[in-house]
CSV table of C-alpha atoms and ligand atoms in Angstrom, one decimal:
chain,number,residue,atom,x,y,z
A,1,LYS,CA,-21.9,-39.9,21.3
A,2,GLN,CA,-18.9,-39.9,19.0
A,3,PRO,CA,-15.9,-38.1,20.6
A,4,VAL,CA,-14.9,-34.7,19.1
A,5,ASN,CA,-11.3,-34.5,18.1
A,6,VAL,CA,-9.3,-31.5,19.2
A,7,ILE,CA,-5.9,-31.2,17.7
A,8,GLY,CA,-3.4,-29.1,19.7
A,9,ALA,CA,-3.7,-28.4,23.5
A,10,GLY,CA,-2.5,-24.8,23.3
A,11,LEU,CA,-4.5,-21.8,24.4
A,12,ALA,CA,-7.3,-22.4,21.9
A,13,GLY,CA,-7.4,-26.2,21.9
A,14,SER,CA,-7.4,-26.5,25.7
A,15,GLU,CA,-10.3,-24.0,25.9
A,16,ALA,CA,-12.2,-25.8,23.1
A,17,ALA,CA,-11.7,-29.2,24.8
A,18,TRP,CA,-13.0,-27.9,28.1
A,19,GLN,CA,-16.1,-26.3,26.5
A,20,ILE,CA,-16.9,-29.5,24.7
A,21,ALA,CA,-16.4,-31.7,27.8
A,22,GLN,CA,-18.5,-29.3,29.9
A,23,ARG,CA,-21.4,-30.2,27.6
A,24,ASN,CA,-20.9,-33.9,28.4
A,25,VAL,CA,-19.6,-34.6,24.9
A,26,PRO,CA,-16.5,-36.9,24.9
A,27,VAL,CA,-13.2,-35.4,23.6
A,28,ARG,CA,-10.1,-36.9,22.1
A,29,LEU,CA,-7.4,-34.2,22.7
A,30,TYR,CA,-4.2,-34.6,20.7
A,31,GLU,CA,-1.0,-32.8,21.7
A,32,MET,CA,2.3,-33.5,20.1
A,33,ARG,CA,4.5,-32.1,22.9
A,34,PRO,CA,6.6,-33.3,24.6
A,35,VAL,CA,7.1,-36.1,22.0
A,36,LYS,CA,7.6,-33.6,19.3
A,37,ARG,CA,8.5,-30.0,20.1
A,38,THR,CA,7.9,-26.6,18.4
A,39,PRO,CA,10.7,-24.0,18.0
A,40,ALA,CA,9.1,-21.9,20.7
A,41,HIS,CA,7.5,-24.2,23.3
A,42,ARG,CA,9.7,-25.6,26.1
A,43,GLY,CA,7.7,-28.2,28.0
A,44,GLY,CA,4.9,-30.7,27.7
A,45,ASP,CA,2.1,-28.9,29.6
A,46,PHE,CA,-1.0,-27.5,27.9
A,47,ALA,CA,-1.6,-23.8,27.2
A,48,GLU,CA,2.1,-22.9,27.4
A,49,LEU,CA,2.7,-19.2,27.2
A,50,VAL,CA,5.6,-19.1,24.7
A,51,CYS,CA,6.7,-15.6,25.4
A,52,SER,CA,5.3,-12.9,27.8
A,53,ASN,CA,3.5,-14.1,30.9
A,54,SER,CA,1.0,-11.2,30.5
A,55,LEU,CA,-2.5,-11.7,29.2
A,56,ARG,CA,-2.6,-7.9,28.8
A,57,SER,CA,-5.2,-5.5,30.3
A,58,ASN,CA,-7.7,-6.7,32.8
A,59,GLU,CA,-9.8,-3.5,32.7
A,60,LEU,CA,-13.1,-2.9,31.1
A,61,THR,CA,-11.8,0.3,29.5
A,62,ASN,CA,-9.7,-1.9,27.2
A,63,ALA,CA,-11.1,-4.3,24.6
A,64,VAL,CA,-9.0,-7.3,25.7
A,65,GLY,CA,-10.2,-6.6,29.3
A,66,ILE,CA,-13.8,-6.8,28.2
A,67,LEU,CA,-13.0,-10.0,26.3
A,68,LYS,CA,-11.6,-11.6,29.5
A,69,GLU,CA,-14.8,-10.7,31.3
A,70,GLU,CA,-17.0,-12.2,28.6
A,71,MET,CA,-14.9,-15.3,28.7
A,72,ARG,CA,-15.3,-15.6,32.5
A,73,ARG,CA,-19.0,-15.4,32.1
A,74,LEU,CA,-18.8,-18.2,29.5
A,75,ASP,CA,-17.0,-20.4,32.1
A,76,SER,CA,-13.6,-20.2,30.4
A,77,LEU,CA,-11.0,-22.6,31.7
A,78,ILE,CA,-8.2,-20.4,30.5
A,79,MET,CA,-9.6,-17.4,32.4
A,80,ARG,CA,-10.3,-19.5,35.5
A,81,CYS,CA,-6.7,-20.8,35.7
A,82,ALA,CA,-5.3,-17.4,34.8
A,83,ASP,CA,-7.2,-15.7,37.6
A,84,GLN,CA,-6.2,-18.4,40.1
A,85,HIS,CA,-2.5,-18.0,39.2
A,86,ALA,CA,-2.3,-14.2,38.8
A,87,VAL,CA,0.8,-12.4,39.8
A,88,PRO,CA,0.8,-8.6,40.6
A,89,ALA,CA,0.8,-6.6,37.3
A,90,GLY,CA,-1.1,-3.4,37.9
A,91,GLY,CA,-4.0,-3.1,35.5
A,92,ALA,CA,-2.9,-6.2,33.5
A,93,LEU,CA,-3.5,-9.9,34.2
A,94,ALA,CA,-0.1,-11.6,34.3
A,95,VAL,CA,0.3,-15.2,35.5
A,96,ASP,CA,2.8,-17.6,37.0
A,97,ARG,CA,3.3,-19.3,33.7
A,98,GLU,CA,4.2,-22.8,35.1
A,99,ALA,CA,1.4,-22.9,37.6
A,100,PHE,CA,-1.1,-21.6,35.0
A,101,SER,CA,-0.2,-24.3,32.5
A,102,ALA,CA,-0.1,-27.0,35.2
A,103,ALA,CA,-3.6,-26.0,36.3
A,104,VAL,CA,-5.0,-26.1,32.7
A,105,THR,CA,-3.3,-29.5,32.2
A,106,ALA,CA,-4.7,-30.9,35.4
A,107,ALA,CA,-8.2,-29.7,34.8
A,108,LEU,CA,-8.4,-31.5,31.5
A,109,HIS,CA,-6.7,-34.7,32.8
A,110,ASN,CA,-9.3,-34.8,35.6
A,111,ILE,CA,-12.3,-35.1,33.2
A,112,PRO,CA,-12.9,-38.8,32.6
A,113,HIS,CA,-14.5,-38.3,29.2
A,114,VAL,CA,-11.4,-36.3,27.9
A,115,GLU,CA,-8.9,-38.8,26.4
A,116,ILE,CA,-5.5,-37.3,26.0
A,117,ILE,CA,-3.2,-38.5,23.3
A,118,HIS,CA,0.4,-37.3,23.0
A,119,GLU,CA,1.2,-37.6,19.3
A,120,GLU,CA,1.6,-35.5,16.3
A,121,VAL,CA,-1.5,-35.5,14.1
A,122,THR,CA,-0.5,-35.7,10.4
A,123,GLU,CA,-3.9,-36.1,8.8
A,124,ILE,CA,-7.1,-34.2,9.4
A,125,PRO,CA,-9.4,-36.9,11.1
A,126,GLU,CA,-12.9,-37.8,10.0
A,127,GLY,CA,-15.7,-36.8,12.4
A,128,ILE,CA,-16.2,-33.6,14.3
A,129,THR,CA,-12.8,-32.0,14.7
A,130,VAL,CA,-11.3,-28.8,16.0
A,131,VAL,CA,-7.9,-27.9,14.5
A,132,ALA,CA,-6.0,-25.6,17.0
A,133,THR,CA,-2.4,-26.3,16.2
A,134,GLY,CA,-1.3,-22.7,16.4
A,135,PRO,CA,1.2,-20.4,14.7
A,136,LEU,CA,3.8,-23.2,14.8
A,137,THR,CA,1.7,-26.0,13.4
A,138,SER,CA,4.0,-29.0,12.5
A,139,ALA,CA,5.1,-29.3,9.0
A,140,ALA,CA,3.3,-32.5,8.1
A,141,LEU,CA,-0.1,-31.1,9.2
A,142,SER,CA,0.6,-27.8,7.5
A,143,GLU,CA,1.0,-29.7,4.2
A,144,LYS,CA,-2.4,-31.3,4.7
A,145,LEU,CA,-4.0,-27.9,5.6
A,146,LYS,CA,-2.5,-26.5,2.5
A,147,ALA,CA,-4.1,-29.2,0.4
A,148,LEU,CA,-7.4,-28.6,2.2
A,149,THR,CA,-7.6,-24.8,2.0
A,150,GLY,CA,-5.8,-24.4,-1.3
A,151,GLU,CA,-2.2,-23.3,-1.3
A,152,GLU,CA,-3.0,-19.6,-1.7
A,153,TYR,CA,-5.1,-19.6,1.5
A,154,LEU,CA,-2.6,-20.8,4.0
A,155,TYR,CA,0.2,-18.5,5.1
A,156,PHE,CA,3.4,-19.2,7.0
A,157,TYR,CA,4.5,-15.7,7.8
A,158,ASP,CA,2.7,-12.7,9.1
A,159,ALA,CA,4.2,-9.6,7.6
A,160,ALA,CA,1.8,-7.0,8.7
A,161,ALA,CA,1.6,-3.2,8.5
A,162,PRO,CA,0.1,-1.3,11.4
A,163,ILE,CA,-3.6,-0.7,11.6
A,164,VAL,CA,-5.1,2.5,13.0
A,165,GLU,CA,-8.6,3.5,14.2
A,166,LYS,CA,-10.2,5.8,11.6
A,167,GLU,CA,-11.6,8.0,14.4
A,168,SER,CA,-8.1,8.9,15.5
A,169,ILE,CA,-7.0,10.1,12.0
A,170,ASP,CA,-7.0,13.9,11.5
A,171,MET,CA,-9.2,14.1,8.4
A,172,ASP,CA,-8.4,17.7,7.9
A,173,LYS,CA,-4.8,16.8,6.9
A,174,VAL,CA,-5.5,13.7,4.7
A,175,PHE,CA,-7.3,13.5,1.3
A,176,VAL,CA,-9.4,10.7,-0.1
A,177,ALA,CA,-8.4,9.5,-3.6
A,178,SER,CA,-7.3,6.5,-5.6
A,179,ARG,CA,-4.1,6.7,-7.7
A,180,TYR,CA,-4.8,8.3,-11.1
A,181,GLY,CA,-8.4,8.8,-10.0
A,182,LYS,CA,-9.1,5.2,-10.9
A,183,GLY,CA,-12.3,3.7,-9.7
A,184,GLU,CA,-13.9,4.9,-6.5
A,185,ALA,CA,-11.8,7.3,-4.3
A,186,ALA,CA,-10.8,4.6,-1.9
A,187,TYR,CA,-7.6,5.5,-0.1
A,188,LEU,CA,-6.8,8.0,2.7
A,189,ASN,CA,-3.7,9.8,1.6
A,190,CYS,CA,-1.3,11.5,4.0
A,191,PRO,CA,0.7,14.1,2.0
A,192,MET,CA,4.2,15.0,3.0
A,193,THR,CA,6.4,18.0,2.0
A,194,GLU,CA,10.1,17.3,1.2
A,195,GLU,CA,11.0,18.6,4.7
A,196,GLU,CA,8.5,16.3,6.4
A,197,PHE,CA,9.7,13.4,4.4
A,198,ASP,CA,13.3,14.0,5.3
A,199,ARG,CA,12.5,14.1,9.0
A,200,PHE,CA,10.4,11.0,8.7
A,201,TYR,CA,13.1,9.2,6.7
A,202,GLU,CA,15.9,10.0,9.3
A,203,ALA,CA,13.7,8.7,12.1
A,204,LEU,CA,12.9,5.5,10.2
A,205,VAL,CA,16.4,4.6,9.3
A,206,THR,CA,17.7,5.1,12.9
A,207,ALA,CA,14.8,3.5,14.7
A,208,GLU,CA,15.2,0.4,16.9
A,209,THR,CA,14.0,-2.9,15.6
A,210,ALA,CA,12.7,-5.9,17.5
A,211,PRO,CA,15.0,-9.0,17.5
A,212,LEU,CA,14.1,-11.8,15.1
A,213,LYS,CA,14.0,-15.3,16.7
A,214,GLU,CA,16.5,-17.7,15.3
A,215,PHE,CA,13.7,-19.8,13.6
A,216,GLU,CA,12.3,-16.6,12.0
A,217,LYS,CA,15.4,-15.4,10.1
A,218,GLU,CA,14.2,-17.0,6.9
A,219,ILE,CA,11.3,-14.6,6.7
A,220,TYR,CA,13.2,-11.9,4.9
A,221,PHE,CA,14.1,-14.4,2.2
A,222,GLU,CA,10.4,-14.8,1.5
A,223,GLY,CA,10.3,-11.5,-0.3
A,224,CYS,CA,8.5,-9.3,2.1
A,225,MET,CA,10.8,-6.5,3.1
A,226,PRO,CA,10.1,-4.3,6.2
A,227,ILE,CA,9.7,-0.6,5.5
A,228,GLU,CA,12.8,0.2,7.6
A,229,VAL,CA,15.0,-2.2,5.6
A,230,MET,CA,13.6,-0.7,2.4
A,231,ALA,CA,14.4,2.8,3.7
A,232,LYS,CA,18.0,1.8,4.3
A,233,ARG,CA,18.4,1.2,0.6
A,234,GLY,CA,17.9,4.9,0.0
A,235,LYS,CA,15.3,7.6,-0.1
A,236,LYS,CA,14.3,6.7,-3.7
A,237,THR,CA,13.4,3.2,-2.7
A,238,LEU,CA,10.6,4.7,-0.6
A,239,LEU,CA,9.7,7.5,-3.1
A,240,PHE,CA,9.3,5.0,-5.9
A,241,GLY,CA,7.9,2.3,-3.6
A,242,PRO,CA,5.3,2.5,-0.8
A,243,MET,CA,5.5,6.3,-0.5
A,244,LYS,CA,5.3,7.2,-4.2
A,245,PRO,CA,3.1,10.3,-4.8
A,246,VAL,CA,2.6,9.8,-8.5
A,247,GLY,CA,-1.0,10.0,-9.6
A,248,LEU,CA,-2.2,11.5,-6.4
A,249,VAL,CA,-3.2,15.2,-6.3
A,250,ASP,CA,-3.9,16.9,-3.1
A,251,PRO,CA,-7.2,18.9,-3.8
A,252,ARG,CA,-6.2,21.6,-1.3
A,253,THR,CA,-3.0,22.5,-3.2
A,254,GLY,CA,-3.9,21.2,-6.6
A,255,LYS,CA,-0.5,19.6,-6.7
A,256,GLN,CA,1.2,16.2,-6.3
A,257,PRO,CA,2.8,16.0,-2.8
A,258,PHE,CA,6.5,15.2,-2.4
A,259,ALA,CA,5.6,11.9,-0.8
A,260,VAL,CA,2.4,10.1,0.3
A,261,VAL,CA,1.5,7.5,2.8
A,262,GLN,CA,-1.7,5.6,1.8
A,263,LEU,CA,-4.1,4.1,4.2
A,264,ARG,CA,-6.5,1.4,3.0
A,265,GLN,CA,-9.8,0.4,4.6
A,266,ASP,CA,-9.3,-2.7,6.6
A,267,ASN,CA,-12.7,-3.8,7.8
A,268,SER,CA,-16.2,-3.7,6.2
A,269,ALA,CA,-17.4,-1.2,8.8
A,270,GLY,CA,-14.7,1.2,7.7
A,271,THR,CA,-13.5,1.9,11.2
A,272,LEU,CA,-10.0,0.6,10.7
A,273,TYR,CA,-7.3,1.5,8.1
A,274,ASN,CA,-3.9,-0.1,7.4
A,275,LEU,CA,-0.7,1.7,6.2
A,276,VAL,CA,-0.2,0.3,2.8
A,277,GLY,CA,3.2,-1.3,2.3
A,278,PHE,CA,4.4,-0.5,5.8
A,279,GLN,CA,5.0,-4.0,7.1
A,280,THR,CA,7.6,-3.5,9.8
A,281,HIS,CA,9.7,-5.1,12.4
A,282,LEU,CA,10.3,-1.9,14.5
A,283,LYS,CA,9.7,-2.1,18.2
A,284,TRP,CA,6.2,-1.1,19.1
A,285,GLY,CA,7.2,2.1,20.9
A,286,GLU,CA,9.2,3.1,17.9
A,287,GLN,CA,6.3,2.4,15.6
A,288,LYS,CA,4.1,4.8,17.6
A,289,ARG,CA,6.8,7.5,17.7
A,290,ILE,CA,7.6,7.3,14.0
A,291,PHE,CA,4.3,6.7,12.4
A,292,ARG,CA,2.8,9.5,14.4
A,293,MET,CA,5.2,11.8,12.4
A,294,ILE,CA,3.0,11.2,9.4
A,295,PRO,CA,0.7,14.2,8.7
A,296,GLY,CA,-2.8,13.2,9.8
A,297,LEU,CA,-1.6,10.4,12.1
A,298,GLU,CA,-0.3,12.6,14.9
A,299,ASN,CA,-2.8,11.2,17.3
A,300,ALA,CA,-3.4,7.8,15.6
A,301,GLU,CA,-4.5,5.0,17.8
A,302,ILE,CA,-2.6,2.0,16.5
A,303,VAL,CA,-4.9,-1.0,17.2
A,304,ARG,CA,-2.5,-3.5,15.7
A,305,TYR,CA,1.2,-2.9,15.4
A,306,GLY,CA,3.2,-4.1,12.4
A,307,VAL,CA,4.9,-7.4,12.9
A,308,MET,CA,7.0,-9.8,10.9
A,309,HIS,CA,7.0,-13.2,12.4
A,310,ARG,CA,6.4,-16.9,11.8
A,311,ASN,CA,2.7,-17.6,11.9
A,312,THR,CA,0.7,-20.3,10.3
A,313,PHE,CA,-2.8,-19.0,9.5
A,314,ILE,CA,-5.6,-19.6,7.1
A,315,ASN,CA,-7.4,-17.0,5.0
A,316,SER,CA,-10.4,-17.1,7.2
A,317,PRO,CA,-12.5,-14.5,5.2
A,318,LYS,CA,-12.3,-17.0,2.4
A,319,VAL,CA,-12.6,-20.4,4.2
A,320,LEU,CA,-14.3,-19.9,7.5
A,321,LYS,CA,-17.8,-19.1,8.8
A,322,PRO,CA,-18.3,-16.9,11.9
A,323,THR,CA,-19.1,-20.1,13.8
A,324,TYR,CA,-15.5,-21.1,13.2
A,325,GLN,CA,-16.7,-23.9,10.9
A,326,PHE,CA,-14.8,-24.6,7.7
A,327,ARG,CA,-17.0,-23.5,4.8
A,328,ASP,CA,-16.5,-26.7,2.8
A,329,ARG,CA,-16.9,-29.1,5.7
A,330,ASP,CA,-19.4,-28.4,8.5
A,331,ASP,CA,-17.9,-30.8,11.0
A,332,LEU,CA,-14.4,-29.2,10.8
A,333,PHE,CA,-13.7,-26.3,13.0
A,334,PHE,CA,-10.6,-24.1,13.3
A,335,ALA,CA,-9.5,-22.2,16.4
A,336,GLY,CA,-6.7,-20.1,17.8
A,337,GLN,CA,-4.0,-18.1,16.1
A,338,MET,CA,-4.4,-20.1,13.0
A,339,THR,CA,-7.7,-18.5,12.2
A,340,GLY,CA,-6.2,-15.0,12.2
A,341,VAL,CA,-7.0,-13.9,15.7
A,342,GLU,CA,-3.9,-12.7,17.4
A,343,GLY,CA,-2.8,-13.1,21.1
A,344,TYR,CA,-3.2,-15.6,23.9
A,345,VAL,CA,-6.6,-14.4,25.1
A,346,GLU,CA,-8.0,-14.0,21.6
A,347,SER,CA,-6.8,-17.5,20.7
A,348,ALA,CA,-8.5,-19.0,23.8
A,349,ALA,CA,-11.6,-17.0,23.0
A,350,SER,CA,-11.9,-18.5,19.5
A,351,GLY,CA,-11.4,-21.9,21.0
A,352,LEU,CA,-14.3,-21.2,23.3
A,353,ILE,CA,-16.7,-20.5,20.4
A,354,ALA,CA,-15.3,-23.4,18.3
A,355,GLY,CA,-15.7,-25.7,21.4
A,356,ILE,CA,-19.3,-24.6,22.1
A,357,ASN,CA,-20.2,-25.0,18.4
A,358,ALA,CA,-18.5,-28.4,18.0
A,359,ALA,CA,-20.3,-29.7,21.1
A,360,ARG,CA,-23.6,-28.3,19.7
A,361,LEU,CA,-23.1,-30.1,16.4
A,362,ALA,CA,-22.3,-33.3,18.3
A,363,MET,CA,-25.6,-32.9,20.2
A,364,GLY,CA,-27.6,-32.3,17.0
A,365,GLN,CA,-27.9,-28.5,17.6
A,366,GLU,CA,-27.2,-25.7,15.2
A,367,PRO,CA,-23.8,-23.9,15.8
A,368,VAL,CA,-24.3,-20.2,16.8
A,369,VAL,CA,-22.8,-16.9,15.8
A,370,PHE,CA,-22.0,-14.7,18.8
A,371,PRO,CA,-23.3,-11.1,18.7
A,372,HIS,CA,-20.9,-8.6,17.2
A,373,GLU,CA,-21.4,-6.1,19.9
A,374,THR,CA,-19.4,-8.5,22.1
A,375,VAL,CA,-15.7,-8.5,21.7
A,376,ILE,CA,-15.6,-12.3,21.3
A,377,GLY,CA,-18.2,-12.0,18.5
A,378,SER,CA,-16.5,-9.0,16.9
A,379,LEU,CA,-13.3,-11.0,16.4
A,380,ALA,CA,-15.2,-13.9,14.8
A,381,ARG,CA,-16.9,-11.3,12.6
A,382,TYR,CA,-13.7,-9.6,11.7
A,383,ILE,CA,-11.8,-12.7,10.7
A,384,THR,CA,-14.6,-13.9,8.5
A,385,THR,CA,-15.5,-10.6,6.8
A,386,ALA,CA,-12.2,-8.8,6.4
A,387,ASP,CA,-10.8,-8.1,3.0
A,388,PRO,CA,-9.4,-11.6,1.9
A,389,ASP,CA,-6.8,-10.1,-0.3
A,390,ASN,CA,-5.1,-8.2,2.5
A,391,PHE,CA,-6.0,-10.4,5.5
A,392,GLN,CA,-3.8,-10.0,8.5
A,393,PRO,CA,-4.3,-11.4,12.0
A,394,MET,CA,-6.1,-9.1,14.5
A,395,ASN,CA,-6.1,-8.4,18.3
A,396,ALA,CA,-9.2,-7.5,20.2
A,397,ASN,CA,-9.8,-3.8,19.8
A,398,PHE,CA,-12.6,-1.2,19.9
A,399,GLY,CA,-12.4,-0.6,16.2
A,400,LEU,CA,-14.0,-4.0,15.6
A,401,LEU,CA,-17.1,-3.1,17.6
A,402,PRO,CA,-20.1,-1.2,16.2
A,403,PRO,CA,-20.1,2.5,17.3
A,404,LEU,CA,-22.5,3.4,20.1
A,405,PRO,CA,-25.8,5.1,19.0
A,406,GLN,CA,-24.8,8.2,21.0
A,407,ARG,CA,-21.5,10.1,20.7
A,408,ILE,CA,-19.5,10.2,23.9
A,409,ARG,CA,-16.4,12.3,23.7
A,410,ALA,CA,-14.6,11.1,26.8
A,411,LYS,CA,-12.7,7.9,25.9
A,412,LYS,CA,-12.9,6.2,29.2
A,413,GLU,CA,-16.6,6.8,29.5
A,414,ARG,CA,-17.2,5.7,25.9
A,415,ASN,CA,-15.2,2.5,26.4
A,416,LEU,CA,-17.1,1.7,29.6
A,417,LYS,CA,-20.4,2.1,27.8
A,418,ILE,CA,-19.2,-0.2,25.1
A,419,ALA,CA,-18.2,-2.7,27.8
A,420,GLU,CA,-21.7,-2.4,29.4
A,421,ARG,CA,-23.4,-3.0,26.1
A,422,ALA,CA,-21.1,-6.0,25.3
A,423,LEU,CA,-21.9,-7.7,28.6
A,424,GLU,CA,-25.6,-7.0,28.4
A,425,ARG,CA,-25.7,-8.5,24.9
A,426,LEU,CA,-23.8,-11.5,26.0
A,427,GLN,CA,-26.2,-12.1,28.8
A,428,ALA,CA,-29.2,-11.9,26.6
A,429,PHE,CA,-27.5,-14.2,24.0
A,430,SER,CA,-26.6,-16.8,26.7
A,431,ASP,CA,-30.1,-16.7,28.1
A,432,GLU,CA,-31.5,-17.4,24.7
A,433,LEU,CA,-28.9,-20.1,24.0
A,434,TYR,CA,-29.7,-22.0,27.2
A,435,ALA,CA,-33.5,-21.5,26.9
A,436,PHE,CA,-33.5,-23.3,23.5
A,437,SER,CA,-30.9,-26.0,24.1
B,1,LIG,P1,-0.6,-22.7,20.7
B,1,LIG,O1,-0.7,-22.1,22.0
B,1,LIG,O2,0.8,-22.6,20.0
B,1,LIG,O3,-1.1,-24.2,20.7
B,1,LIG,C1,-0.9,-25.1,19.6
B,1,LIG,C2,-0.6,-26.4,20.1
B,1,LIG,O4,-0.7,-27.4,19.0
B,1,LIG,C3,0.8,-26.5,20.7
B,1,LIG,O5,0.8,-27.0,22.0
B,1,LIG,C4,1.5,-27.4,19.7
B,1,LIG,O6,2.5,-28.2,20.3
B,1,LIG,C5,0.4,-28.3,19.1
B,1,LIG,N1,0.6,-28.8,17.8
B,1,LIG,C6,1.1,-28.2,16.7
B,1,LIG,N2,1.1,-29.1,15.6
B,1,LIG,C7,0.5,-30.2,16.1
B,1,LIG,C8,0.2,-31.5,15.4
B,1,LIG,N3,0.4,-31.7,14.2
B,1,LIG,N4,-0.3,-32.5,16.2
B,1,LIG,C9,-0.6,-32.3,17.5
B,1,LIG,N5,-0.3,-31.1,18.2
B,1,LIG,C10,0.2,-30.1,17.4
B,1,LIG,N6,0.7,-13.8,22.1
B,1,LIG,C11,0.5,-13.0,23.1
B,1,LIG,O7,-0.6,-12.6,23.5
B,1,LIG,N7,1.6,-12.6,23.9
B,1,LIG,C12,2.9,-13.0,23.5
B,1,LIG,O8,3.8,-12.6,24.2
B,1,LIG,C13,3.0,-13.8,22.4
B,1,LIG,N8,4.3,-14.2,22.0
B,1,LIG,C14,4.5,-15.1,21.0
B,1,LIG,C15,5.7,-15.6,20.7
B,1,LIG,C16,5.9,-16.5,19.7
B,1,LIG,C17,7.3,-17.0,19.3
B,1,LIG,C18,4.8,-16.9,18.9
B,1,LIG,C19,5.0,-17.9,17.8
B,1,LIG,C20,3.5,-16.4,19.2
B,1,LIG,C21,3.3,-15.5,20.2
B,1,LIG,N9,2.1,-15.0,20.6
B,1,LIG,C22,1.9,-14.2,21.7
B,1,LIG,C23,0.9,-15.3,19.7
B,1,LIG,C24,-0.1,-16.3,20.2
B,1,LIG,O9,-1.0,-15.7,21.1
B,1,LIG,C25,0.4,-17.5,20.8
B,1,LIG,O10,1.2,-18.2,19.9
B,1,LIG,C26,-0.7,-18.5,21.3
B,1,LIG,O11,-0.1,-19.5,22.0
B,1,LIG,C27,-1.6,-19.0,20.2
B,1,LIG,O12,-2.5,-20.0,20.7
B,1,LIG,P2,-2.9,-21.3,19.9
B,1,LIG,O13,-3.8,-22.1,20.8
B,1,LIG,O14,-3.5,-20.8,18.6
B,1,LIG,O15,-1.6,-22.0,19.6
């Protein structure tokens, strides 16, 4: 069999290489470190955790906890090494970062049919290939990706507004309308009185922001300004900008509110909404505190906080299939943060699917789409069906999963039911997969 090329031995590439090798398909794994560094990685080991040593919740009441369990059941290398090198962290799974990366590196080095090549890849190779070069993909390869996807479909910065679960929005306080009544009434509008606006404004301009990394300082020059920076230019900047009320009439008062925050549908299922124009660099705790001052969002569940950071990613809804295959080239797969999944575990999860599918293709089998009732499948579905014009990377969260047929009020119980359904669906899917392969 021809070897499958995997480019980048980060969270996604290491998992992809492992999954391919487990199916007895040879792998050529390219990693540029330590020969060439990124601005965030420090060493030469695989699957380096560039920041926190936490892989977040390990509990089945949390979507990323379910994702971990799904990955364990799919024989994930990342999960195996993380569990082996866990350090005490309450309900979270945190790891000894050095030991974790060393274990991933050793596991891949120990497989004879995995060839490891430490060099920067500057061309996308021929043959079955998984590109998993991450948010800090080297410049030379980024240029090639730009040419491949089309300039408008490759991004270098992630300037995202928070996304909230629709279920948590108080619909009695918001109204549905599009500006000037144009087209279908599409937006959820949170109306503010002058007093509410003034309180919100004060909180926003005095809130704490997260520090920008040295290599990220250029982001502000790219023309995407965080809401808190805009606010510091004066109240009018907001009232004539992202909070402008013009053309919006609250049907309950028959009047135009003093200010409006608009929410736009974020996924095709209509379970998630983003705050239009609210890209932000505020600390996460501050985002929760301040955005919950917006009428209707008092109890909003923020499933994805606003961020502004360096991130190379493709417009997956335009260019990728839910199998993680490139639409225009079936033997080219993408995985990791570059597909628009967000986070260590999510990146590894996408590598897991891309790896299984690349191996299947090498063995002459059809690539598969994971069920969307599973968290791993829901992420693949999200990144390939989200609105391409406003595509932003996404963490695992319950808003991506289809609702249960029955309504369960208690959150913990509901989440456990969703977990149960996900794991049952995964089992049935795996049984089917192995029965036919
Ligand atoms: P990576 O793990 O970065 O792996 C990509 C690999 O490809 C790297 O090893 C790189 O050296 C290699 N590579 C790049 N270009 C080439 C090339 N041309 N040829 C060969 N090799 C190449 N997520 C969290 O969950 N928690 C956090 O705390 C967190 N902090 C982050 C902090 C920063 C500064 C950044 C940038 C991201 C952070 N993330 C965090 C987001 C994300 O989860 C991680 O970046 C994660 O490592 C992504 O996995 P990946 O496999 O897609 O990329």
